[in-house]
Coordinates of C-alpha atoms and ligand atoms in Angstrom, one line a residue:
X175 CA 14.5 4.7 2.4
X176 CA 14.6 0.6 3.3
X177 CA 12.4 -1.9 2.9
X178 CA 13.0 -5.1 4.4
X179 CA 10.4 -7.2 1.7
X180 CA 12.9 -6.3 -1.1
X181 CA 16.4 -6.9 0.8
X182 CA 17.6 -9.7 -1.3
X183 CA 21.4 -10.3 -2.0
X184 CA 22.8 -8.1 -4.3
X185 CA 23.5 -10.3 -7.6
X186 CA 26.7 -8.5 -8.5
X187 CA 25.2 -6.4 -11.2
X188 CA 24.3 -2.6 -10.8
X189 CA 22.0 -0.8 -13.4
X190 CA 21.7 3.2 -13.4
X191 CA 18.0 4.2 -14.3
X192 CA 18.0 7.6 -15.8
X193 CA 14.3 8.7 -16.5
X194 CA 13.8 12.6 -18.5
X195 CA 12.2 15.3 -16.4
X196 CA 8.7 14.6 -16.8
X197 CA 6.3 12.7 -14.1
X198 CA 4.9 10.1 -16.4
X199 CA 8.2 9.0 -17.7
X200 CA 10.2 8.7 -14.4
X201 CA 6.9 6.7 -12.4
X202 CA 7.2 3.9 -14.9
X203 CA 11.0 3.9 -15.0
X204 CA 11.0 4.0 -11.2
X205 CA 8.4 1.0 -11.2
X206 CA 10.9 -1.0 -13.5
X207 CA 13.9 0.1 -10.9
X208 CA 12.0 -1.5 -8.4
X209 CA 11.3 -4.8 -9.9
X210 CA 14.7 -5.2 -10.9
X211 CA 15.8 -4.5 -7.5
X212 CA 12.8 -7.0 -6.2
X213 CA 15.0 -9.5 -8.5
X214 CA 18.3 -8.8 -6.7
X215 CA 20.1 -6.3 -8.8
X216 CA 21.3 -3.3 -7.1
X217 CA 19.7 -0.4 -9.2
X218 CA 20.0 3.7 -8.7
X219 CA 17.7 5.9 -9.9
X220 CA 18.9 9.3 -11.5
X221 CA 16.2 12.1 -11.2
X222 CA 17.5 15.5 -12.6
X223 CA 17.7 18.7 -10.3
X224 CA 14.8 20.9 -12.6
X225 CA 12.4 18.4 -11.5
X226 CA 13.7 16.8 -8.6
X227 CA 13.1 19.6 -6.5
X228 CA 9.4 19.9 -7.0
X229 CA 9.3 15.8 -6.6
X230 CA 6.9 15.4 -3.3
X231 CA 6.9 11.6 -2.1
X232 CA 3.4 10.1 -1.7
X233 CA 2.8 8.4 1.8
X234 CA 1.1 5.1 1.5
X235 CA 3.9 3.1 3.0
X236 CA 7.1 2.6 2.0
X237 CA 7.5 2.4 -1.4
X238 CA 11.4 2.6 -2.7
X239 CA 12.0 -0.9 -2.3
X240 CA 15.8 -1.0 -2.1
X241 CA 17.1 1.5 -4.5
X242 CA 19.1 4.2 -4.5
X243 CA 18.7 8.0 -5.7
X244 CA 21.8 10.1 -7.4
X245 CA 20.8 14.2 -8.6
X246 CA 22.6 15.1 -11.6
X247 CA 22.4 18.6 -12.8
X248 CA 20.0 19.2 -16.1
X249 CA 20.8 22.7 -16.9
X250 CA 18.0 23.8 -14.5
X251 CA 18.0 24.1 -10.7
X252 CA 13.6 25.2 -11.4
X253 CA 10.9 24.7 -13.4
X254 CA 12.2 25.6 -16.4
X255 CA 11.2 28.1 -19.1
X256 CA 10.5 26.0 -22.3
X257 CA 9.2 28.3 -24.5
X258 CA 12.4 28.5 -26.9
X259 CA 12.2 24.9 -27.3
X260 CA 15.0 24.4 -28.5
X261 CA 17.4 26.1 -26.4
X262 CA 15.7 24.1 -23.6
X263 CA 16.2 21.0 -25.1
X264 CA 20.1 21.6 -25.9
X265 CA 20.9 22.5 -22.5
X266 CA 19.2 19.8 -20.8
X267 CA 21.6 17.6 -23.1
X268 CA 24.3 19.2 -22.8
X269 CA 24.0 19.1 -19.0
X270 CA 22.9 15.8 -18.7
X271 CA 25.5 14.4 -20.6
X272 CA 28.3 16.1 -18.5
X273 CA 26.9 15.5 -15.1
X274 CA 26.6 12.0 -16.4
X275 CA 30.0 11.4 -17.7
X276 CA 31.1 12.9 -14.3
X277 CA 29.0 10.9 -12.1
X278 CA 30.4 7.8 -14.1
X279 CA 33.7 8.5 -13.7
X280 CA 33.0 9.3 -10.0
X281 CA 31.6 5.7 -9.6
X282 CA 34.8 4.3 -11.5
X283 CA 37.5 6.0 -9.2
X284 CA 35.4 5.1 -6.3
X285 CA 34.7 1.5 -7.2
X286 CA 35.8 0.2 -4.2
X287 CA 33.0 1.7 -2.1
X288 CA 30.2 0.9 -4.9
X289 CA 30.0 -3.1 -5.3
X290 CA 29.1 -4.0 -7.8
X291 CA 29.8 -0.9 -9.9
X292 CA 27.7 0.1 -12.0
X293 CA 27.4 -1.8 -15.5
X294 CA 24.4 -0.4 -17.2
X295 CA 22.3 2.5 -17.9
X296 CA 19.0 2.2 -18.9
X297 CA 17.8 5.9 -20.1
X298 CA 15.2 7.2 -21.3
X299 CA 14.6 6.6 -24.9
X300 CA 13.6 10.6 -25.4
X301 CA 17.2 10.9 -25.1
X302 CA 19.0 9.1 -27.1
X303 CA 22.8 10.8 -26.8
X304 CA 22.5 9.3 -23.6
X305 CA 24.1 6.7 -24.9
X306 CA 27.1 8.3 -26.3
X307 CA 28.3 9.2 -23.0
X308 CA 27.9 5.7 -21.6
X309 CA 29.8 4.2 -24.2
X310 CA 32.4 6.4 -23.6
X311 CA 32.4 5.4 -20.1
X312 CA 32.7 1.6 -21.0
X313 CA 29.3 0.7 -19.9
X314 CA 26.0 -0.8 -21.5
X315 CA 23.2 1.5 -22.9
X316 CA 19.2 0.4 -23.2
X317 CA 16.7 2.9 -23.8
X318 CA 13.2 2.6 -21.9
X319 CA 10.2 3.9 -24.2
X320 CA 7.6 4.5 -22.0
X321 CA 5.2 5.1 -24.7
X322 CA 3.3 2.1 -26.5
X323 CA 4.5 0.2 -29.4
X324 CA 1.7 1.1 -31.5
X325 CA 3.2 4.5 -30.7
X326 CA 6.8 3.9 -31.3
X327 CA 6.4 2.2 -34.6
X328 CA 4.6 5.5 -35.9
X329 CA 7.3 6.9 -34.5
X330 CA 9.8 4.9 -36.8
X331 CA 7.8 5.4 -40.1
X332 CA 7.7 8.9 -39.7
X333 CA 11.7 8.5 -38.7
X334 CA 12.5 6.6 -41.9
X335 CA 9.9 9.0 -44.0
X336 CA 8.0 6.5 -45.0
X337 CA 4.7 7.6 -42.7
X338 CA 5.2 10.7 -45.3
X339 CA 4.4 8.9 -48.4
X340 CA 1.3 7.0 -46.8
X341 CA 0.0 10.1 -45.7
X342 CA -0.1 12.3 -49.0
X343 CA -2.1 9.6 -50.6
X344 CA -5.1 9.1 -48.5
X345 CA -7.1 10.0 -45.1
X346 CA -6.0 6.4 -44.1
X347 CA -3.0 5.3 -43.2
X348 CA -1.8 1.8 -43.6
X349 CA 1.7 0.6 -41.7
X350 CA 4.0 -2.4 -42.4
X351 CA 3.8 -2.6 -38.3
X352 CA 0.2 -2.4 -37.1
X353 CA -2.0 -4.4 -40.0
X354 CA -4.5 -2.2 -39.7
X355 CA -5.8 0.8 -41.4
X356 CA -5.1 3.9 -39.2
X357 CA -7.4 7.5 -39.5
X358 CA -4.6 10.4 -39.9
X359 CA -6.3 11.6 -36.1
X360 CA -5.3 8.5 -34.9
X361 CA -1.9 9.0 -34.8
X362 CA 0.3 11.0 -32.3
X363 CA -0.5 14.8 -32.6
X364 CA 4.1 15.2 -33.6
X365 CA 3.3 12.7 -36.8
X366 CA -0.9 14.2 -37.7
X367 CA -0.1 18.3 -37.3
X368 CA 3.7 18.4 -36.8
X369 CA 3.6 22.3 -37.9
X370 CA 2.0 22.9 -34.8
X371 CA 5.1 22.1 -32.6
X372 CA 8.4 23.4 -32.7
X373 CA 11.1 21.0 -35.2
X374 CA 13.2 20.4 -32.6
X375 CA 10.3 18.9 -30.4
X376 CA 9.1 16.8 -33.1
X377 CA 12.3 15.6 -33.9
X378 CA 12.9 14.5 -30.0
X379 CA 10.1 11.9 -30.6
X380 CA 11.6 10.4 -33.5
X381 CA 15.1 10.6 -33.2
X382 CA 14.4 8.1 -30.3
X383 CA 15.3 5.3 -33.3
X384 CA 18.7 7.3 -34.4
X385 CA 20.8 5.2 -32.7
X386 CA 19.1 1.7 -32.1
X387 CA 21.2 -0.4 -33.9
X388 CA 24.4 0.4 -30.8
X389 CA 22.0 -1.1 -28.5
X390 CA 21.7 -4.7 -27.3
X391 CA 18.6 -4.4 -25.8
X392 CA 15.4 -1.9 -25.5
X393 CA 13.1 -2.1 -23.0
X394 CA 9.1 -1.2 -24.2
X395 CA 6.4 0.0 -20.5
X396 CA 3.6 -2.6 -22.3
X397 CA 2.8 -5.9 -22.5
X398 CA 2.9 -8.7 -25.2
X399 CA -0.9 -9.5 -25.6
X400 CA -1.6 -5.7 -25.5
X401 CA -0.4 -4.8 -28.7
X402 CA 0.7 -8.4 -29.9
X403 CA 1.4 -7.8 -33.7
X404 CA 3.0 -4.6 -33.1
X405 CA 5.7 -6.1 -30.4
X406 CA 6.4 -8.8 -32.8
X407 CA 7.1 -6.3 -35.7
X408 CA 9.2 -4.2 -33.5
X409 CA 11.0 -7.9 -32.3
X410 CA 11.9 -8.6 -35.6
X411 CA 13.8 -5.0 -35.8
X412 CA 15.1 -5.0 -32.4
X413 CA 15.9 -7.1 -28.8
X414 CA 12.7 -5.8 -27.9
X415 CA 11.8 -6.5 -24.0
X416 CA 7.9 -5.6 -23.1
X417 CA 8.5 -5.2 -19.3
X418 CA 4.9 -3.5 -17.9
X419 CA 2.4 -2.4 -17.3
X420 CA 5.4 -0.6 -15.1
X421 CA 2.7 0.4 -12.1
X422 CA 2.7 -0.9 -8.3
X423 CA 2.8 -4.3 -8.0
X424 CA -0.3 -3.9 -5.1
X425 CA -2.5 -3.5 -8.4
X426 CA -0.9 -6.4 -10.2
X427 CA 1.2 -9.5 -8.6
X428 CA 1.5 -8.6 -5.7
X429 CA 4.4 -9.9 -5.2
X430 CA 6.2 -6.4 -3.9
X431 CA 4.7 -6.2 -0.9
X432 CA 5.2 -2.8 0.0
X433 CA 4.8 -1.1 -3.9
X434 CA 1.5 0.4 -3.2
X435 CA 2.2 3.8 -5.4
X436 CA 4.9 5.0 -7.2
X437 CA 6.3 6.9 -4.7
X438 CA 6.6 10.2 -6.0
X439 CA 4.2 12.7 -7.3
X440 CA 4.3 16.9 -8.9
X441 CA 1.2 17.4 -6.4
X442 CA 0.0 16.1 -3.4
X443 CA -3.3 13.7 -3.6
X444 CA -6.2 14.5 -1.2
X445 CA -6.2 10.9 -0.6
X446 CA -8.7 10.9 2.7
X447 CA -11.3 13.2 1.2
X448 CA -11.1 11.4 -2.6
X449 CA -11.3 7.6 -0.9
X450 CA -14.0 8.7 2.0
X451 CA -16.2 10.3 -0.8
X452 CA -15.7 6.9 -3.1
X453 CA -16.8 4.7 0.3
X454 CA -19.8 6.8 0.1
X455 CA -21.2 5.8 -3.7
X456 CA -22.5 2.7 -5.0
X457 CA -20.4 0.2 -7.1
X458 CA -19.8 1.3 -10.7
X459 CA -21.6 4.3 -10.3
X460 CA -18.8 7.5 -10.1
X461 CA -17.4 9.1 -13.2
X462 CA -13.7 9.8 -12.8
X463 CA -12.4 12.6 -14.6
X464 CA -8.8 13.9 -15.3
X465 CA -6.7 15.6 -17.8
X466 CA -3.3 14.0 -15.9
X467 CA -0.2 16.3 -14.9
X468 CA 0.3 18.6 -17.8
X469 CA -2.9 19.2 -20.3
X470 CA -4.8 22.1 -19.7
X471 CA -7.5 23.1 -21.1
X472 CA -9.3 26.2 -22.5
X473 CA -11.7 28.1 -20.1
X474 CA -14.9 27.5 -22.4
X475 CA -14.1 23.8 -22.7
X476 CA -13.9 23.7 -18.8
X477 CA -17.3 24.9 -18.3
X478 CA -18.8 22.9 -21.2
X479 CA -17.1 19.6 -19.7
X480 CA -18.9 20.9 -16.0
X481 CA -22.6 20.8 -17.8
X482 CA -21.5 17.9 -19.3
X483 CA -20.7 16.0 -15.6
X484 CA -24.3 18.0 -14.4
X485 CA -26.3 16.9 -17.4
X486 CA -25.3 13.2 -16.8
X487 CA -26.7 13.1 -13.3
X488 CA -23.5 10.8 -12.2
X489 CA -21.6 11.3 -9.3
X490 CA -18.5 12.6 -10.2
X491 CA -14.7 12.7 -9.5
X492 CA -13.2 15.6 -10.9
X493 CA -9.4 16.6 -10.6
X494 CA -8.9 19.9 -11.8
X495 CA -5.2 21.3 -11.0
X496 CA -4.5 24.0 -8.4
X497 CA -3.7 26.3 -11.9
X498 CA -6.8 25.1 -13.9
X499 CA -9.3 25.8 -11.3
X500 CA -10.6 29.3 -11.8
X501 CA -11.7 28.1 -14.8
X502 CA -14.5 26.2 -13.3
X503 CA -17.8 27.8 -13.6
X504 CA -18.6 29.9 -10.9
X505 CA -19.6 28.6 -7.7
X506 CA -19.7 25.3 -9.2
X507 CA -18.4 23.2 -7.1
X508 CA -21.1 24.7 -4.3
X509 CA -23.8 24.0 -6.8
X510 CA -22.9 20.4 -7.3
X511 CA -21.5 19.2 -4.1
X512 CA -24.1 16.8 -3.6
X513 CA -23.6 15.5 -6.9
X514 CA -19.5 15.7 -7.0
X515 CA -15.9 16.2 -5.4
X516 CA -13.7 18.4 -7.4
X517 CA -10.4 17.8 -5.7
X518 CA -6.3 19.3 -6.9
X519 CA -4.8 15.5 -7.1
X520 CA -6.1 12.1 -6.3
X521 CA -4.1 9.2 -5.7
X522 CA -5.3 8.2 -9.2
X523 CA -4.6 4.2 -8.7
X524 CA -6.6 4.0 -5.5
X525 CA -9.1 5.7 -7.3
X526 CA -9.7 3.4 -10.2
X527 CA -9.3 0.5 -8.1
X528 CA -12.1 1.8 -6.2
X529 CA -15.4 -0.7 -6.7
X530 CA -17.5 2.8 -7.1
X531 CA -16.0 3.9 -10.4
X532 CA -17.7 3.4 -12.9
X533 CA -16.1 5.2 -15.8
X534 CA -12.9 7.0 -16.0
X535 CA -13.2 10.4 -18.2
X536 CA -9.4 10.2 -19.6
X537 CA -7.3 12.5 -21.5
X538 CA -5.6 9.2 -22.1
X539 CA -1.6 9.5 -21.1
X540 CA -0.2 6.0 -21.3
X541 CA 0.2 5.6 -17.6
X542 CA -3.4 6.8 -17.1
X543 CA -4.6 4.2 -20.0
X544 CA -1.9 1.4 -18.9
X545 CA -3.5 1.6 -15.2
X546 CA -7.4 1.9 -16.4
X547 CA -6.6 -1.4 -18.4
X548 CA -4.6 -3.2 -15.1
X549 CA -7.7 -2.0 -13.0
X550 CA -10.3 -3.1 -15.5
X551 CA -11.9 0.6 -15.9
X552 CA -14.0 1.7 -18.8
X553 CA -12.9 4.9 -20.4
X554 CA -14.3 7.7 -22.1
X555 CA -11.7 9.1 -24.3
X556 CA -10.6 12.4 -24.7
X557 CA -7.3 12.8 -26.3
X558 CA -5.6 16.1 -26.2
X559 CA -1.9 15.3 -27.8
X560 CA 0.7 13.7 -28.5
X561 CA 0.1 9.7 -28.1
X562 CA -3.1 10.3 -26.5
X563 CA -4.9 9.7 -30.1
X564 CA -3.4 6.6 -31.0
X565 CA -3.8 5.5 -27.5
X566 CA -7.6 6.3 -27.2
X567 CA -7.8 4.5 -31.1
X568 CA -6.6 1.1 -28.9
X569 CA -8.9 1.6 -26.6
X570 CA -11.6 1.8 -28.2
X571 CA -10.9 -0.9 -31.6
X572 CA -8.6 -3.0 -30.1
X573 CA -9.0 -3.9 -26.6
X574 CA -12.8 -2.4 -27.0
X575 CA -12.9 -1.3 -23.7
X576 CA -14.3 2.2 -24.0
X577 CA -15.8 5.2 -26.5
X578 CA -13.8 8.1 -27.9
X579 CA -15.9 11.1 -27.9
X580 CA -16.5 13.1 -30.8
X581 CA -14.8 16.4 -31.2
X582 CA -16.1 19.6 -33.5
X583 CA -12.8 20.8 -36.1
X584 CA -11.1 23.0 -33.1
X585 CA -11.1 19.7 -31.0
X586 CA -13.8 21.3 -29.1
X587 CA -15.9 18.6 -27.2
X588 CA -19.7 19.6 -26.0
X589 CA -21.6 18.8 -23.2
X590 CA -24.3 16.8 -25.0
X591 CA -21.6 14.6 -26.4
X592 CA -20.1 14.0 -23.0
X593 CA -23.6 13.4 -21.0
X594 CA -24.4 11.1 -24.3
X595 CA -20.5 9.4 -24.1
X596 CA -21.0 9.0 -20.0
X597 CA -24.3 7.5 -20.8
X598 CA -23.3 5.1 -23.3
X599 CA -19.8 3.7 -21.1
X600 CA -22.1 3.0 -18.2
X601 CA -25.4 2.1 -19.1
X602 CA -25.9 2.5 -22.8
X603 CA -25.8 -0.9 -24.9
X604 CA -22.3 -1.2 -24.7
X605 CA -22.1 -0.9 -21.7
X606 CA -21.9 -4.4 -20.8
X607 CA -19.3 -5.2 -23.3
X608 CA -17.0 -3.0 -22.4
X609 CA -17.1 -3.9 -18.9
X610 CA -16.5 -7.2 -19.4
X611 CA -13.5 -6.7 -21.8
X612 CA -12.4 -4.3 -18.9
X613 CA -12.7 -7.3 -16.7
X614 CA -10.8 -9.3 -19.4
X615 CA -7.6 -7.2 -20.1
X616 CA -7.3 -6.7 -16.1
X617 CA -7.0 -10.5 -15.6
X618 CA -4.6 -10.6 -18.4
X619 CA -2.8 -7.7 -17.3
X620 CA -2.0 -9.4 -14.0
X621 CA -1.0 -12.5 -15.5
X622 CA 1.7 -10.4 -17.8
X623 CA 3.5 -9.3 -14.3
X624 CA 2.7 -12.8 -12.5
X625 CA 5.6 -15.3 -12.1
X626 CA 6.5 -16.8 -15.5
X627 CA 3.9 -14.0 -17.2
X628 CA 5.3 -12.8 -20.4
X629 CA 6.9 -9.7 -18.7
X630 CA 8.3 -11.4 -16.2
X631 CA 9.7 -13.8 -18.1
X632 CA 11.2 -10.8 -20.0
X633 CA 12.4 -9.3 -16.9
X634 CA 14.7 -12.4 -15.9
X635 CA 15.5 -13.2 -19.0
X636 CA 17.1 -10.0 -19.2
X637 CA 18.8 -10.0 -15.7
X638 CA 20.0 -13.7 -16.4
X639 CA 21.8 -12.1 -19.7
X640 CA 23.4 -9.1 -17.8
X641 CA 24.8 -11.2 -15.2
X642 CA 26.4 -13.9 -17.9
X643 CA 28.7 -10.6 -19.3
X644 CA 30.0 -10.4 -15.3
Ligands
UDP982 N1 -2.2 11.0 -11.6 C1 -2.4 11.0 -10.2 N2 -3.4 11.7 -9.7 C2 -4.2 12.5 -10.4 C3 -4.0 12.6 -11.8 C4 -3.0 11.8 -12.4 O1 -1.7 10.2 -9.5 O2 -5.0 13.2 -9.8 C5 -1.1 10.2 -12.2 C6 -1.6 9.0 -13.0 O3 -1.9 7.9 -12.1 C7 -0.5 8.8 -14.0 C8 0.1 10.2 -14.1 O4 -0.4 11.0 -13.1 O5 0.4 7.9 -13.5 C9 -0.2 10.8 -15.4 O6 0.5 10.2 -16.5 P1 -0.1 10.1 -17.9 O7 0.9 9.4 -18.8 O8 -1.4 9.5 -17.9 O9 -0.3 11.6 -18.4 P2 0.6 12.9 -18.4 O10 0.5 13.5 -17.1 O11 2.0 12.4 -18.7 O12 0.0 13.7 -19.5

């Protein structure tokens, strides 16, 4: 794993990047790894063995610009079983903070052979204890949140209780951070319906502000015009850094010459077949549609979304996980192959960047939303979970660059209301607004990672502070 672009002299300060088990927290955190190493610092990135395993790289080049991996153990050698929550979640910290303190010490007794040892870890913010350990190992802590700040303030409310008291009084919610009124399903499924998950769940999401106060510096995968009053709230808390979007500099700057994905992927993209097909259409004129790497949804709503792509008469992109697709309507994909390619995985940012899409049919992760608004892609929002409401409420009243479709009291969406939401995105009055606020945020997207942008700036600003404690 070399790359010649990135091998600039080592600036005599190492960072450890430790991401938590999930795909769409360690791409962006491997993203950052690789700017900071772009910038000279040595960095090596953690991954944990329950997900490491199942970890496939992607092939477009080479993409781990100069940094190094470590596997720690996380309790789990496999996909693990997390259906008792909470026992999952123990172990993994438990693990974690033991193969941690381990590997620490190993880097401490075997300083000689690792200049510059290491002087920081930067963990994931879903793990806050993380810290503990670090501390006790004489090093520097700074969590990564790699959800938005929009997000993470709601996040704190509900942490200090005061979300609570909004909440009783009204169906809308006003916060001290976001100075504007908020629906109760606009924010994160944890803080709307938290007696739908399991305490110990919830309380992973908001104990992510337990311990902020021990911490010099916290790093935020967004950028500073994004969510402007929000990051300035959160600055007035906390040495807030706004770092992203974290996704390959190709799609940005440009200035990595060889970061053309992230490198690693749970599945393996049927990149000829999607990128052939796309050659094929006419610009703007493809619906892309995806749930990302974990939602899944019920059989019924699977074949309603399917008469939803057919009624709309667009070419579609659908990816529909190996596990998810026997719930496809039956011989569907026969029926419609002139009309679509249903494929396991696409290489999702070569997708979007692709001049043929023309909407992007999005269950709205923040990586998904972060790279729709760096590629300038109109969305049709779906939201399952989690963020995915609050991030679909930006989309659509902030940076007004897409429609949220309407759901029936089950969160059940139909296929008239898809055709109709399609429809509207790509042709319907609004269409032409939201394309050219699309166009917009891209432009100012790019200019967030360019030299001197305001996440670069944040970037050196930050490396410039850890090399003054040398
Ligand atoms: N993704 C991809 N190919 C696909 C679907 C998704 O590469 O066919 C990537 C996508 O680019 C994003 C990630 O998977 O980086 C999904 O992350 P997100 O935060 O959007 O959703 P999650 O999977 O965490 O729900």
């Amino acid at each position: 794993m070399e790359g010649e672009v990135y091998q600039k002299p080592i600036k005599g300060a190492h960072v450890l990047v430790l991401s938590y088990p999930l795909l769409g927290h360690i791409n962006p955190m491997l993203q950052f790894s690789k700017r900071l190493a772009s910038k000279g610092l040595k960095v090596t990135v953690i991954t944990t063995t329950s997900i490491s395993n199942r970890l496939c790289p992607q092939t477009t080049g080479d993409s781990s610009c100069n940094i190094e991996f470590v596997r720690v153990y996380d309790g789990y050698e496999e996909e693990p079983d997390k259906v008792d929550v909470e026992a999952y979640l123990n172990r993994l910290r438990v693990s974690i903070s033991l193969s941690l303190f381990k590997l620490l010490d190993y880097y401490k007794q075997n300083s000689i052979n690792f200049y510059p040892t290491p002087k920081m870890v930067i963990y994931d913010a879903f793990m806050p204890w993380v810290l503990q350990v670090v501390k006790k190992s004489g090093l520097e802590g700074a969590p990564f949140f790699t959800q938005s700040c929009v997000v993470n303030s709601i996040y704190y409310h509900a942490y200090k209780g005061d979300l609570i008291t909004s909440l009783s009084g009204s169906d809308l919610v006003s916060l001290p951070s976001i100075g504007s009124l908020l629906r109760v399903d606009d924010l994160p499924s944890f803080v709307s319906t938290p007696s739908l998950y399991a305490n110990a769940l919830v309380k992973v999401l908001l104990d992510q502000f337990s311990n902020l106060e021990e911490v010099n510096c916290l790093f935020v995968n967004t950028m500073d015009v994004l969510e402007i009053k929000v990051v300035d709230w959160m600055a007035s808390q906390w040495a807030v850094k706004t770092i992203g979007p974290c996704i390959p500099s190709m799609y940005l700057d440009k200035r990595l010459e060889d970061d053309k994905d992230y490198g690693l992927s749970l599945f393996k993209a049927q990149t000829d077949a999607c990128i052939q097909w796309l050659d094929a259409r006419e610009s703007a004129s493809v619906v892309y549609i995806s749930m990302g790497s974990l939602a899944s949804l019920g059989g019924e709503q699977m074949v309603e979304i399917a008469k939803g792509l057919e009624k709309s008469n667009k070419f579609f992109l659908w990816v529909v996980r190996a596990l998810e697709e026997s719930k496809l309507p039956l011989n569907f994909k026969e029926k419609t192959s002139n009309k679509g390619l249903i494929v396991n995985w696409c290489p999702q940012l070569e997708v979007l960047a692709h001049s043929a899409l023309g909407c992007f049919v999005t269950h709205c992760g923040w990586n998904s939303t972060l790279e729709a608004v760096s590629l300038g892609v109109p969305m049709v929002a779906f939201p399952q979970w989690t963020d995915q409401p609050t991030n679909a409420k930006c989309i659509v009243d902030f940076w007004r660059t897409g429609v949220r479709v309407k759901v029936d009291d089950q969160g059940f969406l139909n296929s008239d209301e898809l055709e109709f939401s399609i429809r509207e995105v790509m042709e319907g009055e609004r269409a032409k607004e939201i394309r050219s606020n699309a166009t917009k945020w891209k432009q100012l997207t790019k200019e967030a990672m360019e030299e001197g942008g305001s996440s670069d700036r944040n970037i050196e600003e930050f490396i410039a502070k850890l090399l003054s404690y040398s």
